[in-house]
mmCIF file of C-alpha atoms and ligand atoms in Angstrom:
data_model
loop_
_atom_site.group_PDB
_atom_site.id
_atom_site.type_symbol
_atom_site.label_atom_id
_atom_site.label_comp_id
_atom_site.label_asym_id
_atom_site.label_seq_id
_atom_site.Cartn_x
_atom_site.Cartn_y
_atom_site.Cartn_z
ATOM 1 C CA GLY I 5 73.828 122.232 90.297
ATOM 2 C CA ARG I 6 75.670 122.924 93.539
ATOM 3 C CA LYS I 7 79.275 121.752 93.527
ATOM 4 C CA ILE I 8 79.832 118.469 95.307
ATOM 5 C CA ARG I 9 83.471 117.849 96.022
ATOM 6 C CA ILE I 10 85.393 114.593 95.912
ATOM 7 C CA LEU I 11 87.969 113.439 98.423
ATOM 8 C CA ASP I 12 89.795 110.427 97.074
ATOM 9 C CA SER I 13 91.136 108.057 99.692
ATOM 10 C CA THR I 14 92.736 105.415 97.466
ATOM 11 C CA LEU I 15 96.034 106.000 99.267
ATOM 12 C CA ARG I 16 94.462 105.557 102.721
ATOM 13 C CA GLU I 17 91.133 103.671 102.716
ATOM 14 C CA GLY I 18 92.114 101.970 99.445
ATOM 15 C CA GLU I 19 95.273 100.568 100.978
ATOM 16 C CA GLN I 20 93.139 99.075 103.743
ATOM 17 C CA HIS I 21 91.704 96.640 101.194
ATOM 18 C CA PRO I 22 93.208 93.164 101.420
ATOM 19 C CA GLY I 23 95.796 92.832 98.677
ATOM 20 C CA VAL I 24 96.296 96.548 98.076
ATOM 21 C CA ASN I 25 99.813 97.689 98.903
ATOM 22 C CA PHE I 26 101.488 100.359 96.837
ATOM 23 C CA THR I 27 105.131 101.281 96.521
ATOM 24 C CA THR I 28 106.095 104.872 97.234
ATOM 25 C CA LYS I 29 106.498 105.563 93.509
ATOM 26 C CA GLN I 30 103.045 104.168 92.810
ATOM 27 C CA ARG I 31 101.528 106.354 95.519
ATOM 28 C CA ILE I 32 103.069 109.414 93.936
ATOM 29 C CA GLN I 33 101.872 108.404 90.483
ATOM 30 C CA ILE I 34 98.331 107.854 91.768
ATOM 31 C CA ALA I 35 98.332 111.257 93.470
ATOM 32 C CA TRP I 36 99.340 112.948 90.201
ATOM 33 C CA MET I 37 96.652 111.132 88.270
ATOM 34 C CA LEU I 38 93.960 111.918 90.829
ATOM 35 C CA ASP I 39 94.997 115.535 90.785
ATOM 36 C CA SER I 40 94.813 115.870 87.041
ATOM 37 C CA PHE I 41 91.514 113.997 87.048
ATOM 38 C CA GLY I 42 90.265 116.823 89.247
ATOM 39 C CA VAL I 43 89.514 115.538 92.749
ATOM 40 C CA ASP I 44 89.459 118.229 95.432
ATOM 41 C CA GLN I 45 91.284 116.401 98.206
ATOM 42 C CA ILE I 46 93.643 113.425 98.303
ATOM 43 C CA GLU I 47 93.897 111.525 101.556
ATOM 44 C CA ILE I 48 96.882 109.541 102.748
ATOM 45 C CA SER I 49 97.864 108.119 106.110
ATOM 46 C CA PRO I 50 101.470 108.824 107.101
ATOM 47 C CA VAL I 51 101.391 106.856 110.354
ATOM 48 C CA VAL I 52 101.250 103.414 108.791
ATOM 49 C CA SER I 53 104.959 103.004 107.985
ATOM 50 C CA PRO I 54 108.165 104.925 107.216
ATOM 51 C CA ASP I 55 107.358 104.419 103.544
ATOM 52 C CA HIS I 56 104.052 106.202 104.043
ATOM 53 C CA VAL I 57 105.823 109.085 105.769
ATOM 54 C CA GLU I 58 108.111 109.309 102.764
ATOM 55 C CA ALA I 59 105.192 109.154 100.305
ATOM 56 C CA THR I 60 103.207 111.763 102.239
ATOM 57 C CA LYS I 61 106.153 114.157 102.328
ATOM 58 C CA THR I 62 106.889 113.723 98.641
ATOM 59 C CA ILE I 63 103.274 114.089 97.551
ATOM 60 C CA ILE I 64 102.871 117.260 99.621
ATOM 61 C CA LYS I 65 105.987 118.671 97.940
ATOM 62 C CA GLN I 66 104.564 118.167 94.447
ATOM 63 C CA GLY I 67 102.433 121.281 94.845
ATOM 64 C CA LEU I 68 99.343 119.643 93.407
ATOM 65 C CA ARG I 69 96.113 121.560 93.029
ATOM 66 C CA ALA I 70 94.235 119.167 95.329
ATOM 67 C CA ASP I 71 94.645 119.463 99.103
ATOM 68 C CA ILE I 72 96.699 116.633 100.548
ATOM 69 C CA VAL I 73 94.976 115.464 103.709
ATOM 70 C CA ALA I 74 97.054 113.544 106.248
ATOM 71 C CA HIS I 75 94.717 111.076 107.981
ATOM 72 C CA VAL I 76 95.711 110.062 111.510
ATOM 73 C CA ARG I 77 94.202 108.936 114.803
ATOM 74 C CA ALA I 78 93.035 111.668 117.173
ATOM 75 C CA ILE I 79 96.261 111.447 119.139
ATOM 76 C CA LYS I 80 98.813 114.250 119.477
ATOM 77 C CA SER I 81 101.764 112.037 118.541
ATOM 78 C CA ASP I 82 99.975 111.077 115.312
ATOM 79 C CA VAL I 83 99.280 114.725 114.558
ATOM 80 C CA ASP I 84 102.995 115.393 115.099
ATOM 81 C CA ILE I 85 103.821 112.831 112.425
ATOM 82 C CA ALA I 86 101.453 114.613 110.030
ATOM 83 C CA ILE I 87 103.065 117.952 110.861
ATOM 84 C CA GLY I 88 106.497 116.402 110.355
ATOM 85 C CA CYS I 89 105.427 115.520 106.822
ATOM 86 C CA GLY I 90 104.649 119.142 106.074
ATOM 87 C CA ALA I 91 100.887 118.627 106.094
ATOM 88 C CA THR I 92 98.678 121.696 106.002
ATOM 89 C CA TRP I 93 95.504 119.616 106.138
ATOM 90 C CA VAL I 94 95.090 117.064 108.925
ATOM 91 C CA ALA I 95 92.151 114.707 109.403
ATOM 92 C CA THR I 96 91.821 112.937 112.729
ATOM 93 C CA TYR I 97 89.346 110.204 113.533
ATOM 94 C CA MET I 98 87.916 108.715 116.686
ATOM 95 C CA GLY I 99 85.315 105.972 117.082
ATOM 96 C CA ILE I 100 82.626 107.638 119.165
ATOM 97 C CA SER I 101 79.805 105.077 119.211
ATOM 98 C CA ASP I 102 79.506 103.168 122.478
ATOM 99 C CA ILE I 103 80.639 99.985 120.795
ATOM 100 C CA HIS I 104 83.760 101.666 119.426
ATOM 101 C CA LEU I 105 84.501 103.465 122.682
ATOM 102 C CA ALA I 106 84.294 100.165 124.546
ATOM 103 C CA ALA I 107 86.068 97.983 122.006
ATOM 104 C CA LYS I 108 88.895 100.310 121.054
ATOM 105 C CA LEU I 109 89.686 103.173 123.388
ATOM 106 C CA LYS I 110 88.009 101.750 126.506
ATOM 107 C CA ILE I 111 86.995 105.210 127.656
ATOM 108 C CA SER I 112 83.723 106.976 128.438
ATOM 109 C CA ARG I 113 81.976 109.464 126.167
ATOM 110 C CA GLU I 114 83.110 112.306 128.418
ATOM 111 C CA GLU I 115 86.745 111.245 128.241
ATOM 112 C CA ALA I 116 86.470 110.799 124.471
ATOM 113 C CA LYS I 117 85.118 114.301 124.105
ATOM 114 C CA ILE I 118 87.936 115.801 126.171
ATOM 115 C CA ARG I 119 90.582 113.968 124.143
ATOM 116 C CA ALA I 120 89.027 114.851 120.824
ATOM 117 C CA LEU I 121 88.772 118.524 121.671
ATOM 118 C CA GLU I 122 92.325 118.649 122.966
ATOM 119 C CA VAL I 123 93.583 117.225 119.708
ATOM 120 C CA ALA I 124 91.412 119.628 117.705
ATOM 121 C CA ASP I 125 92.839 122.570 119.653
ATOM 122 C CA TYR I 126 96.344 121.208 119.200
ATOM 123 C CA ILE I 127 95.910 121.118 115.420
ATOM 124 C CA LYS I 128 94.440 124.630 115.386
ATOM 125 C CA SER I 129 97.311 125.926 117.536
ATOM 126 C CA HIS I 130 99.616 124.888 114.701
ATOM 127 C CA GLY I 131 97.565 126.937 112.257
ATOM 128 C CA LEU I 132 96.505 123.904 110.258
ATOM 129 C CA LYS I 133 93.270 123.176 108.465
ATOM 130 C CA SER I 134 91.507 120.139 109.759
ATOM 131 C CA ARG I 135 88.728 117.639 109.590
ATOM 132 C CA PHE I 136 87.399 115.601 112.448
ATOM 133 C CA THR I 137 85.880 112.210 111.666
ATOM 134 C CA MET I 138 83.086 110.996 113.904
ATOM 135 C CA GLU I 139 83.909 107.353 113.243
ATOM 136 C CA ASP I 140 80.896 105.022 113.408
ATOM 137 C CA ALA I 141 78.621 108.089 113.359
ATOM 138 C CA SER I 142 75.729 105.997 112.055
ATOM 139 C CA ARG I 143 75.706 103.972 115.289
ATOM 140 C CA THR I 144 76.517 106.819 117.651
ATOM 141 C CA GLU I 145 73.973 108.060 120.147
ATOM 142 C CA PRO I 146 72.529 111.075 118.261
ATOM 143 C CA GLU I 147 72.743 113.522 121.155
ATOM 144 C CA PHE I 148 76.393 112.731 121.717
ATOM 145 C CA LEU I 149 77.128 113.009 118.005
ATOM 146 C CA ILE I 150 75.487 116.448 117.841
ATOM 147 C CA ASP I 151 77.294 117.572 120.964
ATOM 148 C CA MET I 152 80.649 116.564 119.470
ATOM 149 C CA CYS I 153 79.838 118.229 116.147
ATOM 150 C CA LYS I 154 78.809 121.459 117.862
ATOM 151 C CA GLU I 155 82.024 121.550 119.857
ATOM 152 C CA MET I 156 84.149 121.005 116.762
ATOM 153 C CA ASN I 157 82.109 123.608 114.900
ATOM 154 C CA ARG I 158 82.631 126.132 117.710
ATOM 155 C CA ARG I 159 86.387 125.553 117.378
ATOM 156 C CA GLY I 160 86.278 126.383 113.701
ATOM 157 C CA ILE I 161 87.213 122.918 112.460
ATOM 158 C CA GLU I 162 86.890 123.260 108.675
ATOM 159 C CA ARG I 163 85.269 119.899 108.018
ATOM 160 C CA ILE I 164 83.455 117.145 109.892
ATOM 161 C CA SER I 165 83.195 113.675 108.384
ATOM 162 C CA ILE I 166 80.033 111.691 109.032
ATOM 163 C CA PRO I 167 80.957 108.125 108.123
ATOM 164 C CA ASP I 168 78.746 105.094 107.890
ATOM 165 C CA THR I 169 81.702 103.013 108.996
ATOM 166 C CA VAL I 170 79.936 99.654 108.933
ATOM 167 C CA GLY I 171 77.710 100.266 105.898
ATOM 168 C CA ILE I 172 74.447 99.836 107.758
ATOM 169 C CA MET I 173 72.515 102.845 106.482
ATOM 170 C CA ARG I 174 69.893 103.244 103.802
ATOM 171 C CA PRO I 175 69.672 106.487 101.821
ATOM 172 C CA ARG I 176 66.783 107.868 103.868
ATOM 173 C CA GLY I 177 68.625 107.208 107.137
ATOM 174 C CA MET I 178 71.815 108.794 105.839
ATOM 175 C CA PHE I 179 69.804 111.810 104.735
ATOM 176 C CA SER I 180 68.335 112.263 108.235
ATOM 177 C CA LEU I 181 71.659 111.739 109.958
ATOM 178 C CA VAL I 182 73.472 114.340 107.870
ATOM 179 C CA LYS I 183 70.528 116.739 108.004
ATOM 180 C CA MET I 184 70.525 116.523 111.783
ATOM 181 C CA VAL I 185 74.184 117.544 111.927
ATOM 182 C CA TYR I 186 73.764 120.170 109.204
ATOM 183 C CA ASP I 187 70.897 121.816 111.063
ATOM 184 C CA ASN I 188 72.880 121.967 114.297
ATOM 185 C CA ILE I 189 76.080 123.663 113.187
ATOM 186 C CA ASP I 190 77.137 127.052 111.935
ATOM 187 C CA ARG I 191 77.700 126.197 108.286
ATOM 188 C CA SER I 192 79.836 129.242 107.589
ATOM 189 C CA LYS I 193 82.570 127.622 109.661
ATOM 190 C CA THR I 194 82.293 123.922 108.972
ATOM 191 C CA SER I 195 81.404 121.788 105.952
ATOM 192 C CA LEU I 196 80.467 118.135 105.944
ATOM 193 C CA ASP I 197 82.013 115.026 104.394
ATOM 194 C CA VAL I 198 80.238 111.726 103.874
ATOM 195 C CA HIS I 199 82.175 108.469 103.950
ATOM 196 C CA CYS I 200 79.906 105.498 103.302
ATOM 197 C CA HIS I 201 80.865 101.838 103.341
ATOM 198 C CA ASN I 202 79.484 99.406 100.834
ATOM 199 C CA ASP I 203 78.656 96.395 102.991
ATOM 200 C CA ILE I 204 75.224 95.997 101.432
ATOM 201 C CA GLY I 205 75.912 97.821 98.197
ATOM 202 C CA LEU I 206 74.388 101.149 99.205
ATOM 203 C CA ALA I 207 77.549 103.215 99.619
ATOM 204 C CA LEU I 208 77.108 105.617 96.720
ATOM 205 C CA ALA I 209 73.345 105.912 97.189
ATOM 206 C CA ASN I 210 73.899 106.767 100.846
ATOM 207 C CA ALA I 211 76.665 109.244 100.065
ATOM 208 C CA LEU I 212 74.465 111.043 97.540
ATOM 209 C CA ALA I 213 71.618 111.146 100.036
ATOM 210 C CA GLY I 214 74.037 112.697 102.529
ATOM 211 C CA CYS I 215 74.882 115.383 99.979
ATOM 212 C CA GLU I 216 71.210 116.073 99.377
ATOM 213 C CA ALA I 217 70.990 116.699 103.111
ATOM 214 C CA GLY I 218 73.807 119.245 103.078
ATOM 215 C CA ALA I 219 77.179 117.474 102.915
ATOM 216 C CA ASP I 220 79.376 118.795 100.120
ATOM 217 C CA GLN I 221 82.144 116.222 99.864
ATOM 218 C CA ILE I 222 82.053 112.500 99.076
ATOM 219 C CA HIS I 223 84.869 110.100 99.893
ATOM 220 C CA THR I 224 85.824 107.676 97.128
ATOM 221 C CA THR I 225 88.601 105.332 96.087
ATOM 222 C CA ILE I 226 89.610 104.106 92.655
ATOM 223 C CA ASP I 227 87.334 101.143 91.883
ATOM 224 C CA GLY I 228 85.870 101.449 95.388
ATOM 225 C CA PHE I 229 88.595 99.496 97.161
ATOM 226 C CA GLY I 230 88.665 99.850 100.939
ATOM 227 C CA GLU I 231 88.222 98.062 104.223
ATOM 228 C CA ARG I 232 86.024 94.963 103.535
ATOM 229 C CA THR I 233 83.826 95.787 100.531
ATOM 230 C CA GLY I 234 85.022 99.362 100.345
ATOM 231 C CA ILE I 235 83.424 102.730 99.699
ATOM 232 C CA PRO I 236 82.004 104.426 96.559
ATOM 233 C CA ALA I 237 84.110 104.041 93.437
ATOM 234 C CA LEU I 238 85.575 107.252 92.071
ATOM 235 C CA ALA I 239 84.283 106.436 88.575
ATOM 236 C CA GLU I 240 80.688 105.897 89.633
ATOM 237 C CA THR I 241 80.715 108.906 91.910
ATOM 238 C CA ALA I 242 82.201 111.190 89.272
ATOM 239 C CA VAL I 243 79.700 110.059 86.647
ATOM 240 C CA ALA I 244 76.776 110.349 89.056
ATOM 241 C CA LEU I 245 77.822 113.864 89.976
ATOM 242 C CA SER I 246 78.323 114.987 86.385
ATOM 243 C CA LEU I 247 75.436 113.167 84.802
ATOM 244 C CA ILE I 248 72.705 113.150 87.431
ATOM 245 C CA TYR I 249 73.607 116.089 89.634
ATOM 246 C CA ARG I 250 75.429 118.154 86.996
ATOM 247 C CA ALA I 251 77.663 119.183 89.839
ATOM 248 C CA ASN I 252 81.274 118.645 88.796
ATOM 249 C CA ASN I 253 81.859 119.683 85.247
ATOM 250 C CA ASP I 254 85.562 120.235 85.751
ATOM 251 C CA LEU I 255 86.420 116.535 86.130
ATOM 252 C CA ARG I 256 88.397 114.837 83.356
ATOM 253 C CA LEU I 257 86.010 111.943 82.975
ATOM 254 C CA HIS I 258 87.885 110.457 80.026
ATOM 255 C CA MET I 259 90.708 109.542 82.451
ATOM 256 C CA ILE I 260 88.493 107.301 84.561
ATOM 257 C CA LYS I 261 89.272 104.062 82.817
ATOM 258 C CA ASP I 262 92.992 104.856 82.930
ATOM 259 C CA LEU I 263 92.890 105.385 86.677
ATOM 260 C CA SER I 264 91.223 102.039 87.033
ATOM 261 C CA ARG I 265 93.707 100.388 84.677
ATOM 262 C CA THR I 266 96.630 101.854 86.601
ATOM 263 C CA MET I 267 95.186 100.501 89.815
ATOM 264 C CA SER I 268 94.857 97.025 88.313
ATOM 265 C CA GLU I 269 98.471 97.188 87.152
ATOM 266 C CA TYR I 270 99.629 98.092 90.645
ATOM 267 C CA VAL I 271 97.582 95.563 92.560
ATOM 268 C CA ASP I 272 96.790 92.057 91.558
ATOM 269 C CA LEU I 273 93.018 92.334 91.860
ATOM 270 C CA GLY I 274 91.881 93.172 88.341
ATOM 271 C CA ILE I 275 88.846 95.215 87.372
ATOM 272 C CA PRO I 276 85.663 93.166 87.839
ATOM 273 C CA GLU I 277 84.223 92.946 84.343
ATOM 274 C CA SER I 278 80.735 93.898 85.511
ATOM 275 C CA LYS I 279 81.941 97.033 87.294
ATOM 276 C CA PRO I 280 79.917 100.125 86.329
ATOM 277 C CA ILE I 281 81.673 102.629 84.038
ATOM 278 C CA VAL I 282 85.106 100.965 83.956
ATOM 279 C CA GLY I 283 84.267 97.269 83.645
ATOM 280 C CA ASP I 284 84.783 95.399 80.403
ATOM 281 C CA SER I 285 81.036 94.759 80.203
ATOM 282 C CA ALA I 286 79.939 98.269 81.080
ATOM 283 C CA TYR I 287 79.332 98.991 77.375
ATOM 284 C CA LYS I 288 78.855 95.491 76.052
ATOM 285 C CA HIS I 289 75.554 94.630 74.416
ATOM 286 C CA LYS I 290 74.215 91.170 73.870
ATOM 287 C CA ALA I 291 70.491 90.459 73.520
ATOM 288 C CA GLY I 292 69.058 90.679 69.990
ATOM 289 C CA THR I 293 66.667 93.506 70.777
ATOM 290 C CA HIS I 294 69.510 95.443 72.361
ATOM 291 C CA LEU I 295 71.807 94.855 69.383
ATOM 292 C CA ALA I 296 69.119 96.011 66.993
ATOM 293 C CA ALA I 297 68.668 99.242 68.893
ATOM 294 C CA ILE I 298 72.374 99.807 69.573
ATOM 295 C CA LEU I 299 73.218 99.464 65.900
ATOM 296 C CA ARG I 300 70.740 102.232 65.141
ATOM 297 C CA ASN I 301 71.453 104.446 68.110
ATOM 298 C CA PRO I 302 73.678 103.418 71.042
ATOM 299 C CA ALA I 303 71.902 105.890 73.299
ATOM 300 C CA ALA I 304 69.035 103.420 73.347
ATOM 301 C CA TYR I 305 70.968 101.447 75.961
ATOM 302 C CA GLU I 306 73.759 103.759 77.063
ATOM 303 C CA ILE I 307 73.596 106.750 79.361
ATOM 304 C CA LEU I 308 77.024 107.977 78.361
ATOM 305 C CA GLU I 309 79.345 107.482 75.386
ATOM 306 C CA PRO I 310 81.986 104.927 76.418
ATOM 307 C CA LYS I 311 84.605 107.272 74.930
ATOM 308 C CA ALA I 312 83.666 109.902 77.480
ATOM 309 C CA VAL I 313 85.044 107.694 80.250
ATOM 310 C CA GLY I 314 87.835 106.065 78.264
ATOM 311 C CA ASN I 315 85.979 102.768 77.819
ATOM 312 C CA ARG I 316 84.861 101.033 74.603
ATOM 313 C CA ARG I 317 81.616 99.701 73.232
ATOM 314 C CA LYS I 318 81.399 96.019 72.385
ATOM 315 C CA ILE I 319 78.786 93.715 71.003
ATOM 316 C CA VAL I 320 78.468 90.018 71.665
ATOM 317 C CA PHE I 321 77.134 87.450 69.222
ATOM 318 C CA GLY I 322 75.671 84.193 70.334
ATOM 319 C CA GLU I 323 72.412 82.462 71.015
ATOM 320 C CA LEU I 324 70.718 85.711 71.871
ATOM 321 C CA ALA I 325 71.837 87.649 68.785
ATOM 322 C CA GLY I 326 68.533 87.392 66.946
ATOM 323 C CA LYS I 327 68.013 88.271 63.309
ATOM 324 C CA ASN I 328 69.330 91.816 63.665
ATOM 325 C CA GLY I 329 72.520 90.636 65.262
ATOM 326 C CA ALA I 330 72.871 87.896 62.686
ATOM 327 C CA ALA I 331 72.318 90.318 59.816
ATOM 328 C CA TYR I 332 74.997 92.573 61.193
ATOM 329 C CA LEU I 333 77.391 89.673 61.556
ATOM 330 C CA LEU I 334 76.803 88.682 57.922
ATOM 331 C CA SER I 335 77.296 92.253 56.759
ATOM 332 C CA LEU I 336 80.657 92.349 58.530
ATOM 333 C CA LEU I 337 81.679 89.391 56.422
ATOM 334 C CA GLY I 338 80.749 91.406 53.359
ATOM 335 C CA LEU I 339 77.720 89.280 52.618
ATOM 336 C CA GLU I 340 74.586 90.684 51.118
ATOM 337 C CA THR I 341 71.824 89.437 53.357
ATOM 338 C CA SER I 342 68.189 88.786 52.947
ATOM 339 C CA LYS I 343 65.848 88.696 55.884
ATOM 340 C CA HIS I 344 65.584 84.930 55.396
ATOM 341 C CA GLU I 345 69.346 84.372 55.637
ATOM 342 C CA ALA I 346 69.621 86.448 58.742
ATOM 343 C CA GLU I 347 66.851 84.451 60.338
ATOM 344 C CA GLN I 348 68.553 81.202 59.358
ATOM 345 C CA LEU I 349 71.801 82.308 60.956
ATOM 346 C CA ALA I 350 70.020 83.475 64.108
ATOM 347 C CA LYS I 351 68.375 80.063 64.326
ATOM 348 C CA GLY I 352 71.714 78.353 63.751
ATOM 349 C CA LEU I 353 73.341 80.343 66.530
ATOM 350 C CA LYS I 354 70.667 79.140 68.910
ATOM 351 C CA GLU I 355 70.992 75.531 67.849
ATOM 352 C CA LEU I 356 74.760 75.560 68.369
ATOM 353 C CA ARG I 357 74.137 76.007 72.083
ATOM 354 C CA MET I 358 77.589 77.503 72.414
ATOM 355 C CA GLY I 359 76.633 80.561 74.404
ATOM 356 C CA ASP I 360 78.556 83.644 73.327
ATOM 357 C CA ILE I 361 80.708 82.907 70.316
ATOM 358 C CA LEU I 362 82.062 86.245 69.201
ATOM 359 C CA GLU I 363 82.754 89.645 70.622
ATOM 360 C CA LEU I 364 83.502 92.755 68.612
ATOM 361 C CA TYR I 365 84.378 96.327 69.344
ATOM 362 C CA LEU I 366 81.815 98.678 67.924
ATOM 363 C CA ASP I 367 83.783 101.859 67.644
ATOM 364 C CA ASP I 368 83.483 104.995 65.576
ATOM 365 C CA ARG I 369 84.306 103.589 62.178
ATOM 366 C CA LEU I 370 81.978 100.620 62.417
ATOM 367 C CA GLU I 371 79.297 102.797 63.836
ATOM 368 C CA ARG I 372 79.313 105.044 60.833
ATOM 369 C CA LYS I 373 79.230 102.115 58.474
ATOM 370 C CA ILE I 374 76.263 100.627 60.244
ATOM 371 C CA LEU I 375 74.304 103.800 60.271
ATOM 372 C CA ASN I 376 74.345 104.039 56.462
ATOM 373 C CA ASP I 377 74.234 100.375 55.780
ATOM 374 C CA ALA I 378 72.037 97.439 55.043
ATOM 375 C CA PRO I 379 71.358 95.618 58.307
ATOM 376 C CA MET I 380 69.174 98.438 59.484
ATOM 377 C CA LYS I 381 66.545 97.662 56.952
ATOM 378 C CA ILE I 382 66.075 94.143 58.150
ATOM 379 C CA GLY I 383 63.317 93.295 60.564
HETATM 380 C C1 HCA L 21 88.875 103.717 109.399
HETATM 381 C C2 HCA L 21 87.770 104.704 109.657
HETATM 382 C C3 HCA L 21 87.070 105.363 108.518
HETATM 383 C C4 HCA L 21 87.273 106.852 108.611
HETATM 384 C C5 HCA L 21 86.457 107.689 107.681
HETATM 385 C C6 HCA L 21 86.812 109.149 107.655
HETATM 386 C C7 HCA L 21 85.582 104.981 108.610
HETATM 387 O O1 HCA L 21 88.804 102.900 108.473
HETATM 388 O O2 HCA L 21 89.838 103.729 110.119
HETATM 389 O O3 HCA L 21 87.881 109.535 108.111
HETATM 390 O O4 HCA L 21 85.993 109.952 107.160
HETATM 391 O O5 HCA L 21 85.084 104.267 107.758
HETATM 392 O O6 HCA L 21 84.956 105.390 109.588
HETATM 393 O O7 HCA L 21 87.553 104.914 107.266
HETATM 394 CU CU1 CU L 22 86.225 103.899 106.003
#
């Protein structure tokens, strides 16, 4: 399929999540990892603190393959900070919905437009590539949004970001919003980003819908961390793009779990065990019918080999194990099993009422053993 790019904002949006604060060294390490994973752009905000200026400068100097995008407010002095860091890509944002204009800048739409365009021209006059973010686009008066996008497009701004800043959209709405912008600009000059918040759990679905409508870049963070409940997780986005859209075959998917692990080492938040792709339970199988099928062919309940994303397959034994699970458990102990014995054990596991009693990795070696071995015949 068509290439859909990834901008990772772990170093900007990610740091806006409560509890996420990196050291400069950690920021540099994350940038290297994201780059070798294969994201197209890495976003960082230099204006936050002197440390961030330092990190931005250093990361830009690494000469990574990904573009380093300095994210700042649509204010000339902020742009100057980005330029001072050596940025060649600058993203500026401005809240352009009426509620944002009133609550933050306290200016009219007309004034906002003048300011935004001045800043856009300022960036262009420095010969830089840029993105303009129509913050709160999903709640902006459509005519004003289109007007702003057309003006930016006319100025040759390389990218426009259409964020669902408050996470209020559904996929169909996001599709229409992006399509409306897409149909109103000269696409040879400007491409579109989607940045969707996860307030009701629709972030990735909305972002993908935006791409179906013409956007070609999704914003992510490692494990989805961001303001409030965050934005799409890099892991889920990367897998969706490779597996469903077949759009990004150059990503090093096997690094995904490592990125997530690194993040959990740097911040004290842990990886939720039920997290798709990277969570401890993402490849853990429990119910008897599932175990029976998994032991024959894991694809019965897995869309992707856990190895492919650096995760591992596990099975859980307990009340739900059933006779197939029980037979497997007995075979691990080296016991020849009859159907009757397996059933007895399955019954026993239920009567114990202990919930899950044992968890095992089911990796390559065990897999092979199982495929040629006894438990299969039972049941
Ligand atoms: C913010 C705004 C932003 C910007 C998104 C973008 C949003 O948190 O300051 O630049 O594409 O959600 O609107 O993250
Ligand atoms: Cu955001």
